[in-house]
PDB file of C-alpha atoms in Angstrom:
ATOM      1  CA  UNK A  36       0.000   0.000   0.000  1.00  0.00           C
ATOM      2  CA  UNK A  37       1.780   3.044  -0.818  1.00  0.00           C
ATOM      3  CA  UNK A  38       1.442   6.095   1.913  1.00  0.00           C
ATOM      4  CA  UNK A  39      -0.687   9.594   1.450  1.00  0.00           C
ATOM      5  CA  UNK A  40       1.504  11.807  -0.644  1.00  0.00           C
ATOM      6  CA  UNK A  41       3.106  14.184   1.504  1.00  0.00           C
ATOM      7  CA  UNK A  42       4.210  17.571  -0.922  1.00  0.00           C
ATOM      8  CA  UNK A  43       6.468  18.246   1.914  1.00  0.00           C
ATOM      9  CA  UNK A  44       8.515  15.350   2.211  1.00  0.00           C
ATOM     10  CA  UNK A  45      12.263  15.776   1.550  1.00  0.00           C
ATOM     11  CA  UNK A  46      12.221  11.870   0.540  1.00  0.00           C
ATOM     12  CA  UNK A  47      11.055   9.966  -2.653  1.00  0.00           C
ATOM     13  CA  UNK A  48       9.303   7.018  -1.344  1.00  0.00           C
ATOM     14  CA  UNK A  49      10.762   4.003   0.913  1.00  0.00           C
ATOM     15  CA  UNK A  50      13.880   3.475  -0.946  1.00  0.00           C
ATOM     16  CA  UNK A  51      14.600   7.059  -0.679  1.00  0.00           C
ATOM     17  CA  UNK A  52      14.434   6.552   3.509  1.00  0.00           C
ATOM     18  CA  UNK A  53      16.589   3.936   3.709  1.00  0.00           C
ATOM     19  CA  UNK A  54      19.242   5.354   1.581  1.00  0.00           C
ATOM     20  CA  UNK A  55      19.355   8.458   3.978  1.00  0.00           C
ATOM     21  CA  UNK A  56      19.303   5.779   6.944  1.00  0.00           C
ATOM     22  CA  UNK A  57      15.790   7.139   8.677  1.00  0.00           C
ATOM     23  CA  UNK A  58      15.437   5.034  11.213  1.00  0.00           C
ATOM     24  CA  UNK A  59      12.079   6.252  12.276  1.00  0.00           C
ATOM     25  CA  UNK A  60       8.661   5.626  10.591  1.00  0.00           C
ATOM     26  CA  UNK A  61       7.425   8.318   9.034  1.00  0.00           C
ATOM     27  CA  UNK A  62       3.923   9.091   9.748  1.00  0.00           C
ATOM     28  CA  UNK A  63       2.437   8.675   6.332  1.00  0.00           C
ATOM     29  CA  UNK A  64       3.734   4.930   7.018  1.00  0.00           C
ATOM     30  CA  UNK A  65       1.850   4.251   9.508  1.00  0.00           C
ATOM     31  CA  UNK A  66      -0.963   2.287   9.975  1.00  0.00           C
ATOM     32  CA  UNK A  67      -4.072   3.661  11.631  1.00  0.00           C
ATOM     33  CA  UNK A  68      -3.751   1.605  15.073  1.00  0.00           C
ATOM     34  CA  UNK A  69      -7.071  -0.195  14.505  1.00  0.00           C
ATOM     35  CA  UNK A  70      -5.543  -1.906  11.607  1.00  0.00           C
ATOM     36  CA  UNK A  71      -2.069  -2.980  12.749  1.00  0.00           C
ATOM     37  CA  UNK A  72      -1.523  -6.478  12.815  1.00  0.00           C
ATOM     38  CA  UNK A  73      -0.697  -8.289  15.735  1.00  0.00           C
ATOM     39  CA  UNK A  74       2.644 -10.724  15.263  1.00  0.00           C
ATOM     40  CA  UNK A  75       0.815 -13.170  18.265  1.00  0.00           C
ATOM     41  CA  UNK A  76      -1.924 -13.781  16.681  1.00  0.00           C
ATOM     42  CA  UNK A  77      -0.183 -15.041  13.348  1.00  0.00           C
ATOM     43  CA  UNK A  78      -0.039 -18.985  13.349  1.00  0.00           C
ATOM     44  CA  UNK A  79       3.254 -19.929  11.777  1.00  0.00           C
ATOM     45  CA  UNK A  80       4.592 -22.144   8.938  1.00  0.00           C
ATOM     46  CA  UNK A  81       1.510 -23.701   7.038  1.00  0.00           C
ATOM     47  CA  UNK A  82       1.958 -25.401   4.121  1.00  0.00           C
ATOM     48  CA  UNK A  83       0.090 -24.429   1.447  1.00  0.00           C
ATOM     49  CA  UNK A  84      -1.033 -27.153  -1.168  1.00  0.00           C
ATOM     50  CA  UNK A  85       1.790 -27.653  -3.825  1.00  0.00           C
ATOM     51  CA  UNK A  86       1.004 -28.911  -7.397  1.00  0.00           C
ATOM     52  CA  UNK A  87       3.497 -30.279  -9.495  1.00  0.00           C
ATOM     53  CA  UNK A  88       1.976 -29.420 -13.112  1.00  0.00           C
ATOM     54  CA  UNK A  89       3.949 -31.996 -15.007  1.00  0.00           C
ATOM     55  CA  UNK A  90       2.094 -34.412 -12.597  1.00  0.00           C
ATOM     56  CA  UNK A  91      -0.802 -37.034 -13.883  1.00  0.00           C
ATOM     57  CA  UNK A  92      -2.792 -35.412 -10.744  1.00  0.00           C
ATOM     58  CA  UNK A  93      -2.037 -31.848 -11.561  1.00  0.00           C
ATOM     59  CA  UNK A  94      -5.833 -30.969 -12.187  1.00  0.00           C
ATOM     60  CA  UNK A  95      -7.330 -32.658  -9.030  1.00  0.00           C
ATOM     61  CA  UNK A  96      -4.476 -31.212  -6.859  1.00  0.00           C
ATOM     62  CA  UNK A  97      -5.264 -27.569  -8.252  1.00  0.00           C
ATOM     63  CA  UNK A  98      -8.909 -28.254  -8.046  1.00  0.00           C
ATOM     64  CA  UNK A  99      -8.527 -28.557  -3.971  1.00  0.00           C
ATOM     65  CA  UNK A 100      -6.483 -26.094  -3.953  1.00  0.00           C
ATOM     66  CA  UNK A 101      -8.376 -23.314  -5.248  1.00  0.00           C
ATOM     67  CA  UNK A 102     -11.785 -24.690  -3.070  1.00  0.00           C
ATOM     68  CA  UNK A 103     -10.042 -25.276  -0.064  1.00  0.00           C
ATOM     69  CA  UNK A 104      -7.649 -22.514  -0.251  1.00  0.00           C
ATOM     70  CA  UNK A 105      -7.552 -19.868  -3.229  1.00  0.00           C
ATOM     71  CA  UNK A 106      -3.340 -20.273  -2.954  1.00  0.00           C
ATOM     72  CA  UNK A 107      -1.005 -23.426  -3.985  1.00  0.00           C
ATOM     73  CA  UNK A 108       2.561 -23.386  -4.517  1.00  0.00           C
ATOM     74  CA  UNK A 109       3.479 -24.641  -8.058  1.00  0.00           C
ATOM     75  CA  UNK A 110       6.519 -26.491  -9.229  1.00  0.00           C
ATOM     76  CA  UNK A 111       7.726 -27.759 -12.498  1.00  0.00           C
ATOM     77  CA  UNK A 112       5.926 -25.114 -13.969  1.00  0.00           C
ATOM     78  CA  UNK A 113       7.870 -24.713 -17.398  1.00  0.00           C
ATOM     79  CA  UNK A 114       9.337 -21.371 -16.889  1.00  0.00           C
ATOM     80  CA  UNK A 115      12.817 -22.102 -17.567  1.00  0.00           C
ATOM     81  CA  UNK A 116      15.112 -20.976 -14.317  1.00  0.00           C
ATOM     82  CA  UNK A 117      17.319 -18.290 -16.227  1.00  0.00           C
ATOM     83  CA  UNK A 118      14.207 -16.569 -17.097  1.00  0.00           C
ATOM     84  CA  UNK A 119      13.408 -16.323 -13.066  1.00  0.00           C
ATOM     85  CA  UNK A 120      16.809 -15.551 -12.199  1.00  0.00           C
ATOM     86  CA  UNK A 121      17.048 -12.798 -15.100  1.00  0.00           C
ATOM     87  CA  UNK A 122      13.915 -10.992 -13.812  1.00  0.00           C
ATOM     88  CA  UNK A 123      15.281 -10.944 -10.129  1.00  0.00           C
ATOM     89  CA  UNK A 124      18.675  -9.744 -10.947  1.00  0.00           C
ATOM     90  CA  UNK A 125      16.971  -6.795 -13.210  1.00  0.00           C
ATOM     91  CA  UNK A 126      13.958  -6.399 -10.493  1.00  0.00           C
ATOM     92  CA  UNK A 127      17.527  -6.455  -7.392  1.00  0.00           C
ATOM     93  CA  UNK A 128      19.539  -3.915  -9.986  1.00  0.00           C
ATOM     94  CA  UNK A 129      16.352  -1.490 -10.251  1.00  0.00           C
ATOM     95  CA  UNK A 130      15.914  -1.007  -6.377  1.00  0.00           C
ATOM     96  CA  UNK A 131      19.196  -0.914  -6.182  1.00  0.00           C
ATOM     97  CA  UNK A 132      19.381   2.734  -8.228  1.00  0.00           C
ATOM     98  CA  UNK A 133      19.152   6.061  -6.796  1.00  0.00           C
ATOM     99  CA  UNK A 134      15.739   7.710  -7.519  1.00  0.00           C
ATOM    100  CA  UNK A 135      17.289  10.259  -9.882  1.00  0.00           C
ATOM    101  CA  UNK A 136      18.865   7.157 -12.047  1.00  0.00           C
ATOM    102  CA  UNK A 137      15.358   5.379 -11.826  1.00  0.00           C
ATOM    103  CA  UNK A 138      13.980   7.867 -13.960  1.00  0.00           C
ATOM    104  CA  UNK A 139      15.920   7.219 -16.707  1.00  0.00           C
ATOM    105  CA  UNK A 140      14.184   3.753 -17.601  1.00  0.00           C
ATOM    106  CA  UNK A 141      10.714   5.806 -17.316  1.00  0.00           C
ATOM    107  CA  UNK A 142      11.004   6.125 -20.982  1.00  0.00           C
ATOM    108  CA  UNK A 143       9.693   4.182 -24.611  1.00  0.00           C
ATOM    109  CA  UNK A 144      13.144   2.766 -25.586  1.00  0.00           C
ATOM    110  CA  UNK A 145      12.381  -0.411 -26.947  1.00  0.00           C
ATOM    111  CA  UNK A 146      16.053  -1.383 -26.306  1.00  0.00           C
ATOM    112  CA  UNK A 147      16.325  -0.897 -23.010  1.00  0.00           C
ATOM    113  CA  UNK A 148      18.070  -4.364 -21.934  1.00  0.00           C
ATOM    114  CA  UNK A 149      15.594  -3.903 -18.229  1.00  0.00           C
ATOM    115  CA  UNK A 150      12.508  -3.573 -20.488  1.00  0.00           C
ATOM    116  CA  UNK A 151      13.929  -6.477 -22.482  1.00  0.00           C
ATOM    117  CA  UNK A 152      14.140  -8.991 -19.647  1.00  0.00           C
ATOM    118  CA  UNK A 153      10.875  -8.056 -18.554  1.00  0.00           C
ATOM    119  CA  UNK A 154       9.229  -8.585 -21.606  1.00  0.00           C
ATOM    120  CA  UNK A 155      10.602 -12.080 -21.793  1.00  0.00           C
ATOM    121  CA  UNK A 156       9.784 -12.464 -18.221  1.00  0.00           C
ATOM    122  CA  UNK A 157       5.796 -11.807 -19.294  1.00  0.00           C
ATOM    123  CA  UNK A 158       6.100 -14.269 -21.895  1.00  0.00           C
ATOM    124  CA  UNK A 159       6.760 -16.858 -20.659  1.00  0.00           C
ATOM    125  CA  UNK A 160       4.260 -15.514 -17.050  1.00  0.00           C
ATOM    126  CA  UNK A 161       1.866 -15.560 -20.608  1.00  0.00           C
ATOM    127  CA  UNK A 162       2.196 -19.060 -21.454  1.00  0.00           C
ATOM    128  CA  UNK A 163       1.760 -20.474 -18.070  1.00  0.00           C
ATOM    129  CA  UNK A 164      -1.248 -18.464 -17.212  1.00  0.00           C
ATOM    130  CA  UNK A 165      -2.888 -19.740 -20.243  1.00  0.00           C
ATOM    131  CA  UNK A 166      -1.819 -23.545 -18.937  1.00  0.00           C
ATOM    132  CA  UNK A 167      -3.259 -23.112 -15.551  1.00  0.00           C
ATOM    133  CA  UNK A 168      -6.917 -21.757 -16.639  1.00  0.00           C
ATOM    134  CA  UNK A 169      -6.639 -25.179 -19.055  1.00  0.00           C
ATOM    135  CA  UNK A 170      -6.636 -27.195 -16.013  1.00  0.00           C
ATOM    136  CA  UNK A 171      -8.652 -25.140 -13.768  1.00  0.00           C
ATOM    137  CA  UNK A 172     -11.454 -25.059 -16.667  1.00  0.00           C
ATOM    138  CA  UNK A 173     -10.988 -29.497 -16.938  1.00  0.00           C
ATOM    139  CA  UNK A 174     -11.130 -29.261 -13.169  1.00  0.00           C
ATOM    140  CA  UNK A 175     -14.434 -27.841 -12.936  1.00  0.00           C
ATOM    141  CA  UNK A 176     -15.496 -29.994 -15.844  1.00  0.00           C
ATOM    142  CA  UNK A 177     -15.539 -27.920 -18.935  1.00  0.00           C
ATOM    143  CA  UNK A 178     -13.724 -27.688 -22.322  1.00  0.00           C
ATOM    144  CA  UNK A 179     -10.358 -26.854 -21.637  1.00  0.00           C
ATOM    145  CA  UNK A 180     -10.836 -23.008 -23.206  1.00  0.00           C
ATOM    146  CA  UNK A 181     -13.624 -22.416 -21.609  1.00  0.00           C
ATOM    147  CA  UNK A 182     -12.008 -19.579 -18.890  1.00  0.00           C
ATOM    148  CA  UNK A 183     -10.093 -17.950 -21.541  1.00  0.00           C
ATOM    149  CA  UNK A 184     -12.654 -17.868 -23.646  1.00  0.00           C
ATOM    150  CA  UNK A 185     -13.984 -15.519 -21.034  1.00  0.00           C
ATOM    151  CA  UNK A 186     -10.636 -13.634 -20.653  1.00  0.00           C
ATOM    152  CA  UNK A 187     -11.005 -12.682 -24.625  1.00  0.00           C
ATOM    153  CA  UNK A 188      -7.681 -10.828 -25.453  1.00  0.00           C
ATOM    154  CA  UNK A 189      -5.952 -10.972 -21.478  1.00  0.00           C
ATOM    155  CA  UNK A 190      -5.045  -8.428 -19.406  1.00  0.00           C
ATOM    156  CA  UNK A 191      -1.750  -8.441 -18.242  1.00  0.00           C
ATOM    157  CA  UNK A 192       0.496  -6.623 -15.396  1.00  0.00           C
ATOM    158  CA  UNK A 193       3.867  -7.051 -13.426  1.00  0.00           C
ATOM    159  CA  UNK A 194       4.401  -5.801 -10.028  1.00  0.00           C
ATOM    160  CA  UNK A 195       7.453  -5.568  -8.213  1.00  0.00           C
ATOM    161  CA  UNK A 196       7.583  -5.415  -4.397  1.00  0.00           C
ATOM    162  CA  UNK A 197      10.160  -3.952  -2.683  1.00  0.00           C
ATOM    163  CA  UNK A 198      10.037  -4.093   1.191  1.00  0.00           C
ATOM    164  CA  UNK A 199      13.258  -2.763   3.077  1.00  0.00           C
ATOM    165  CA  UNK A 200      14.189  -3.283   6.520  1.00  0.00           C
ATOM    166  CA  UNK A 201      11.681  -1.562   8.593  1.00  0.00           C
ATOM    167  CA  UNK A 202      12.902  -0.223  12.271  1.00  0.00           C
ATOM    168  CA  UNK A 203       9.443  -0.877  13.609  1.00  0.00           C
ATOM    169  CA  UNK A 204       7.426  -3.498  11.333  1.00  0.00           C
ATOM    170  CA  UNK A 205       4.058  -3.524  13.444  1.00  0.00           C
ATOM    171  CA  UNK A 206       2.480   0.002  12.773  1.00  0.00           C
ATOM    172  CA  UNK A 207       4.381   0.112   9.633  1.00  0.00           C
ATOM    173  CA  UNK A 208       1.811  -0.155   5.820  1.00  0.00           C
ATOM    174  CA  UNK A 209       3.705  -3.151   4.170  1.00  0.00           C
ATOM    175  CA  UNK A 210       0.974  -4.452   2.445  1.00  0.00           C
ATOM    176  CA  UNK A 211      -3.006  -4.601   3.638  1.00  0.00           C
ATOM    177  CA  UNK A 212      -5.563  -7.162   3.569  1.00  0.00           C
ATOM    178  CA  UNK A 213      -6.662  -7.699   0.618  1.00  0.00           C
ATOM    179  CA  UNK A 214      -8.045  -9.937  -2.442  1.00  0.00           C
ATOM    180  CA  UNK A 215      -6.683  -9.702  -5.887  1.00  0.00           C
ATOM    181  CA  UNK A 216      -9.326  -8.306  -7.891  1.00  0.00           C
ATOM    182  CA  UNK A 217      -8.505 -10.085 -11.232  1.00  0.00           C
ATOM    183  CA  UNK A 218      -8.247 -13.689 -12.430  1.00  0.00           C
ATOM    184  CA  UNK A 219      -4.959 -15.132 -11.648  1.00  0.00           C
ATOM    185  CA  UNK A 220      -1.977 -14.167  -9.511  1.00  0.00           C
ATOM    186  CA  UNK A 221       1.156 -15.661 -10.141  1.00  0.00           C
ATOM    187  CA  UNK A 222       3.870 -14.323  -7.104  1.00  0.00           C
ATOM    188  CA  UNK A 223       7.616 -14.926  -7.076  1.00  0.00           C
ATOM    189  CA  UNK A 224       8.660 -14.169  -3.790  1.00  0.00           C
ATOM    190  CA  UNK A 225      12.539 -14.483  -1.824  1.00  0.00           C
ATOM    191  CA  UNK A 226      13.296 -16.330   0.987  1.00  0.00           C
ATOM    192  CA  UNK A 227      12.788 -13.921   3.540  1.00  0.00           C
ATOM    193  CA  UNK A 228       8.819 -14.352   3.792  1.00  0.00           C
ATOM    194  CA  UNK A 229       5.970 -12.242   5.213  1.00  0.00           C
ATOM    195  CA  UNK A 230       3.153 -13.291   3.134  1.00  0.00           C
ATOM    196  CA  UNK A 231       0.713 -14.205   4.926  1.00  0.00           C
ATOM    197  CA  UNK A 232      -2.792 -15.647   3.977  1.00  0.00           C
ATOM    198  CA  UNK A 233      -6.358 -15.107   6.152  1.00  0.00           C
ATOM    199  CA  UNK A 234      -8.309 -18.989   6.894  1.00  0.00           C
ATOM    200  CA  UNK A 235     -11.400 -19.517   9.017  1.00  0.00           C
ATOM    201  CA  UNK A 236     -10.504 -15.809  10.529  1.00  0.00           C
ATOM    202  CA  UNK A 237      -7.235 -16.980  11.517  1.00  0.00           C
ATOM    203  CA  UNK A 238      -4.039 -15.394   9.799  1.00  0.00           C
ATOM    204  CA  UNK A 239      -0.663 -18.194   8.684  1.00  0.00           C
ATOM    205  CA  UNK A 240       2.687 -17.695   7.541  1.00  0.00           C
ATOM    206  CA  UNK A 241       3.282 -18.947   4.221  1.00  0.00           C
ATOM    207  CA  UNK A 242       6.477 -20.769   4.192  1.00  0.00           C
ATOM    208  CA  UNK A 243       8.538 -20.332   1.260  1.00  0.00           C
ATOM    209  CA  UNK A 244       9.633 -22.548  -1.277  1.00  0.00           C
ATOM    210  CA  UNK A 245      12.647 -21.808  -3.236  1.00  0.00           C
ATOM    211  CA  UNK A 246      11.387 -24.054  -6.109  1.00  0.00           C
ATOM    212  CA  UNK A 247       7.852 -23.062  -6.264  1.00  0.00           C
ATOM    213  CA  UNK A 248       6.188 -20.064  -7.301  1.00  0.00           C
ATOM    214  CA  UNK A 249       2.736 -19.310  -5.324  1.00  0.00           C
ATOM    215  CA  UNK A 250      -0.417 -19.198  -7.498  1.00  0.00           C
ATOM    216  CA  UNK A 251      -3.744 -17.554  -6.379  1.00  0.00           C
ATOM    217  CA  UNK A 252      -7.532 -17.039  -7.379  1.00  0.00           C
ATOM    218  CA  UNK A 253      -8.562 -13.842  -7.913  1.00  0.00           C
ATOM    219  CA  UNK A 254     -12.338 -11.975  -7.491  1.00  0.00           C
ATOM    220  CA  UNK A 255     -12.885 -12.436 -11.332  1.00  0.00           C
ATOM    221  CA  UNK A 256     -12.558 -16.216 -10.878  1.00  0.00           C
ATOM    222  CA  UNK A 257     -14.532 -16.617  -8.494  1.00  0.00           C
ATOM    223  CA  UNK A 258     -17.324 -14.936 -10.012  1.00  0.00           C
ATOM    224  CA  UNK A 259     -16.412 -17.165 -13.092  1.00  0.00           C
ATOM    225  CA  UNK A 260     -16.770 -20.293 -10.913  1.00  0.00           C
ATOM    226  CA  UNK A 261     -19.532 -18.833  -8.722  1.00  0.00           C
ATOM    227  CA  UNK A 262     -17.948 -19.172  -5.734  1.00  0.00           C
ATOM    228  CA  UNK A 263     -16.738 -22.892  -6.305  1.00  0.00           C
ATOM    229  CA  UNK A 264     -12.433 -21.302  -6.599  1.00  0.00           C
ATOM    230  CA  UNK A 265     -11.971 -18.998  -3.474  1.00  0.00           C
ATOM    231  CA  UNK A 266     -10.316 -15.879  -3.708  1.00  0.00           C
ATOM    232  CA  UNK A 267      -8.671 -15.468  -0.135  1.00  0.00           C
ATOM    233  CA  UNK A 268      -7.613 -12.634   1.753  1.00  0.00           C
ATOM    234  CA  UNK A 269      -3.892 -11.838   1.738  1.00  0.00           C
ATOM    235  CA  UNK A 270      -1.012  -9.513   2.935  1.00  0.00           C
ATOM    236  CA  UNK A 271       2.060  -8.910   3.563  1.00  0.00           C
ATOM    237  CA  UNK A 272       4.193  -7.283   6.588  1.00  0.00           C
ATOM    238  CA  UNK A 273       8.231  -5.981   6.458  1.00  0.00           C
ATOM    239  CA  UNK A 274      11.056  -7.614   8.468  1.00  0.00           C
ATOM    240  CA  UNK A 275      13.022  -5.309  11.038  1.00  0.00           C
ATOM    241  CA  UNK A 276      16.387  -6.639   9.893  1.00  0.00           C
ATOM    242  CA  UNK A 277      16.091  -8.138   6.285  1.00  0.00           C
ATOM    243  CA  UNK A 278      15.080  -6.486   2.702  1.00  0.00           C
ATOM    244  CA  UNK A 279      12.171  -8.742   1.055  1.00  0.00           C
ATOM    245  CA  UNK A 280      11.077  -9.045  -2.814  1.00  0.00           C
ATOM    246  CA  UNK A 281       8.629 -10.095  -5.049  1.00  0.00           C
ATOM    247  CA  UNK A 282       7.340  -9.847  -8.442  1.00  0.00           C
ATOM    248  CA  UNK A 283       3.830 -10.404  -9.001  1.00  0.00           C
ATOM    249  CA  UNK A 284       2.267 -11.394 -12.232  1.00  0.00           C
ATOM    250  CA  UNK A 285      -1.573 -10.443 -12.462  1.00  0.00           C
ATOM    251  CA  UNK A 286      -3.028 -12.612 -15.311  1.00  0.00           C
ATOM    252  CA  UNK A 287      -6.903 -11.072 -15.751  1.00  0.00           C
ATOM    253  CA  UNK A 288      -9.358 -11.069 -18.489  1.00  0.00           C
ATOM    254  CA  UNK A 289      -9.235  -8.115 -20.354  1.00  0.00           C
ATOM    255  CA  UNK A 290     -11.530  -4.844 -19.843  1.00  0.00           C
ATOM    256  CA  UNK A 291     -14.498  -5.199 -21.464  1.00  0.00           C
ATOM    257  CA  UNK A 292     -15.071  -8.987 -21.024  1.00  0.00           C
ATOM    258  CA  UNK A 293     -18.089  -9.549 -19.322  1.00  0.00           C
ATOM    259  CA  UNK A 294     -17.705 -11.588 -15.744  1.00  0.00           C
ATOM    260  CA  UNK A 295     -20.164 -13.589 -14.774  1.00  0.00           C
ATOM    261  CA  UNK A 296     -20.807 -17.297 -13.218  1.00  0.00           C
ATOM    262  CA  UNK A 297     -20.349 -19.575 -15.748  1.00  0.00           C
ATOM    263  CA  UNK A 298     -24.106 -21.160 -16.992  1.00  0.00           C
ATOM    264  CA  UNK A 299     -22.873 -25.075 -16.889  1.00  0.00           C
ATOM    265  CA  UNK A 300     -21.847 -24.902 -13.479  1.00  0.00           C
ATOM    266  CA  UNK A 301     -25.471 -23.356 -12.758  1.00  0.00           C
ATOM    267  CA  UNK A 302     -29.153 -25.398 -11.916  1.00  0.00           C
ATOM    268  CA  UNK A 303     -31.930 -25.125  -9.877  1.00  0.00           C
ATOM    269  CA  UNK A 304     -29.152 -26.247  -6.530  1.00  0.00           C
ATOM    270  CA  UNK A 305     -26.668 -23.734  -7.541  1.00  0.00           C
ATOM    271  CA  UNK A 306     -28.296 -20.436  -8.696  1.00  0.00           C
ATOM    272  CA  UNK A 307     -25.793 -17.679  -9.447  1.00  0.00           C
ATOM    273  CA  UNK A 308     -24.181 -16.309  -6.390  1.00  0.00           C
ATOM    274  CA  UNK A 309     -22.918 -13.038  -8.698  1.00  0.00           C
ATOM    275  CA  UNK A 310     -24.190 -10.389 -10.866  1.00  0.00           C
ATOM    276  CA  UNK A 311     -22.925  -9.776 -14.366  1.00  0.00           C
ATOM    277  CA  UNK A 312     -20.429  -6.978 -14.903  1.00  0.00           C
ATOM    278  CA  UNK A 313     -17.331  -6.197 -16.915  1.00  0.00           C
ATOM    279  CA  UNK A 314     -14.165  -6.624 -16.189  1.00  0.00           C
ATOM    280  CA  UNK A 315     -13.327  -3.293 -15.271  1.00  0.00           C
ATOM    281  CA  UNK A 316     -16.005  -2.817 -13.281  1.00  0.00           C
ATOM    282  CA  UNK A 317     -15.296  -5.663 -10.996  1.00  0.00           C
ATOM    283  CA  UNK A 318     -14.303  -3.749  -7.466  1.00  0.00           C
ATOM    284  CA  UNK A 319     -11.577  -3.555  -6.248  1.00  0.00           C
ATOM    285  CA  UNK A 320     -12.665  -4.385  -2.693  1.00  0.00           C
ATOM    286  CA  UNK A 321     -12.277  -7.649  -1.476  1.00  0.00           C
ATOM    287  CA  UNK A 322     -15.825  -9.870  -2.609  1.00  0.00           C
ATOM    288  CA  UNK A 323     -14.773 -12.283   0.385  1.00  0.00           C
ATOM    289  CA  UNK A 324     -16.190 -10.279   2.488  1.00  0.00           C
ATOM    290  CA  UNK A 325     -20.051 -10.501   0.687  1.00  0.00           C
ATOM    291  CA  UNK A 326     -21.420 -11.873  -2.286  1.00  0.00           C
ATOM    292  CA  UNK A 327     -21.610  -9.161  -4.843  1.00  0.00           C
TER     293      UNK A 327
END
């Protein structure tokens, strides 16, 4: 969650702090104290459901996991290892600029060797997306397109996450509860941890897998699969003495597709749970928390 813009602020953003060594929070980092989370009431290490695509029960492992949970961790997953390591080496060398050097990537270079990396980065995010709603669809019994045929033309967008050491990680933003809005979330994340997932009311540590990368449902999805693929509630908190990353790759239908519960998986037991809107109109706040 990024902090009310403060015209008066001699920094640019959280980098900026930590390269001038504040070791305080400022207060347009701070959480309101109603929302702070409390580290005892976090249940630590659960395992999240891993599904090894290449597997003969890769569709009935994904199939509990998005019902049970709306997250799995996902290994041999066919993006190639360099293409990983690339990304995080470009995503590491991009934080690691001043803000004055950042600015000179904002620009429409089509050479620009970060850009490059990135794009190849999305391509092959593209491919794997397009696997996973395959399986998903055959998982809820339909023809394999059948959830990209409601994506159309996708939507797609990376996000990089950079969370530096924080001096006092409780009241500090990181990153709030929240669903992902979209269809699919595909999340690279380090070692260091501090994603954490909401289940019956109760909030886990996700451990981390260096193999894996961590898949999750989205709103859009659920709507798609009225309410059969949960999209869970989510966030992430900062480490007092460690730096933590992770790129995100959001995999959603594209604007003007039309999201709705998907007729075969509706009858006379299971009426639609959703209205009809488009894609962009789907809101951003979390549907977990009411049926829309």
């Amino acid at each position: 969650m990024a902090p009310a813009y403060d015209p008066t602020s001699p920094f640019k953003g959280v980098k900026d702090l930590v390269d001038h060594n504040v070791l305080s929070l400022p207060s347009a980092y701070i959480k309101p104290f109603e929302k702070r989370h409390n580290p005892q009431e976090v249940f630590e290490g659960i395992d999240l459901p891993c599904v090894d695509l290449q597997s003969k029960t890769a569709m009935e492992d994904i199939k509990f996991a998005c019902e049970e949970w709306g997250f799995f961790e996902l290994v041999n997953h066919g993006v190639p290892e360099d293409v990983i390591e690339d990304m995080v080496k470009n995503t590491h060398t991009f934080f690691n600029l001043s803000t004055t050097e950042k600015m000179k990537y904002f620009s429409e270079d089509v050479f620009n060797p970060m850009r490059e990396v990135t794009k190849n980065y999305v391509k092959h995010m593209q491919i794997l997306g397009k696997k996973l709603l395959m399986v998903m669809s055959k998982a809820l019994g339909l023809h394999e397109n059948k959830l990209q045929e409601t994506y159309s033309n996708e939507e797609m967008i990376v996000q990089l996450n950079y969370y530096p050491p924080c001096p006092d990680p409780e009241p500090a933003l990181g990153l709030n509860p929240h669903s992902d809005s979209g269809g699919i979330t595909i999340l690279w994340q380090d070692q260091v941890g501090g994603l954490q997932i909401q289940k019956e009311g109760k909030w886990y540590n996700v451990k981390c897998n260096s193999n894996a990368l961590i898949v999750n449902v989205g709103d859009q999805v659920e709507i798609m699969t009225n309410g059969i693929f949960k999209s869970v509630i989510h966030r992430a908190i900062v480490n007092r003495n460690l730096y933590r990353m992770s790129m995100a790759f959001f995999f959603n239908p594209c604007a003007q597709a039309t999201i709705a519960p998907i007729q075969e998986l509706l009858d006379n037991q299971n009426p639609a749970q959703y209205k009809a809107r488009l894609s962009k109109e789907t809101s951003i706040i979390s549907i977990s928390k009411g049926k829309m």
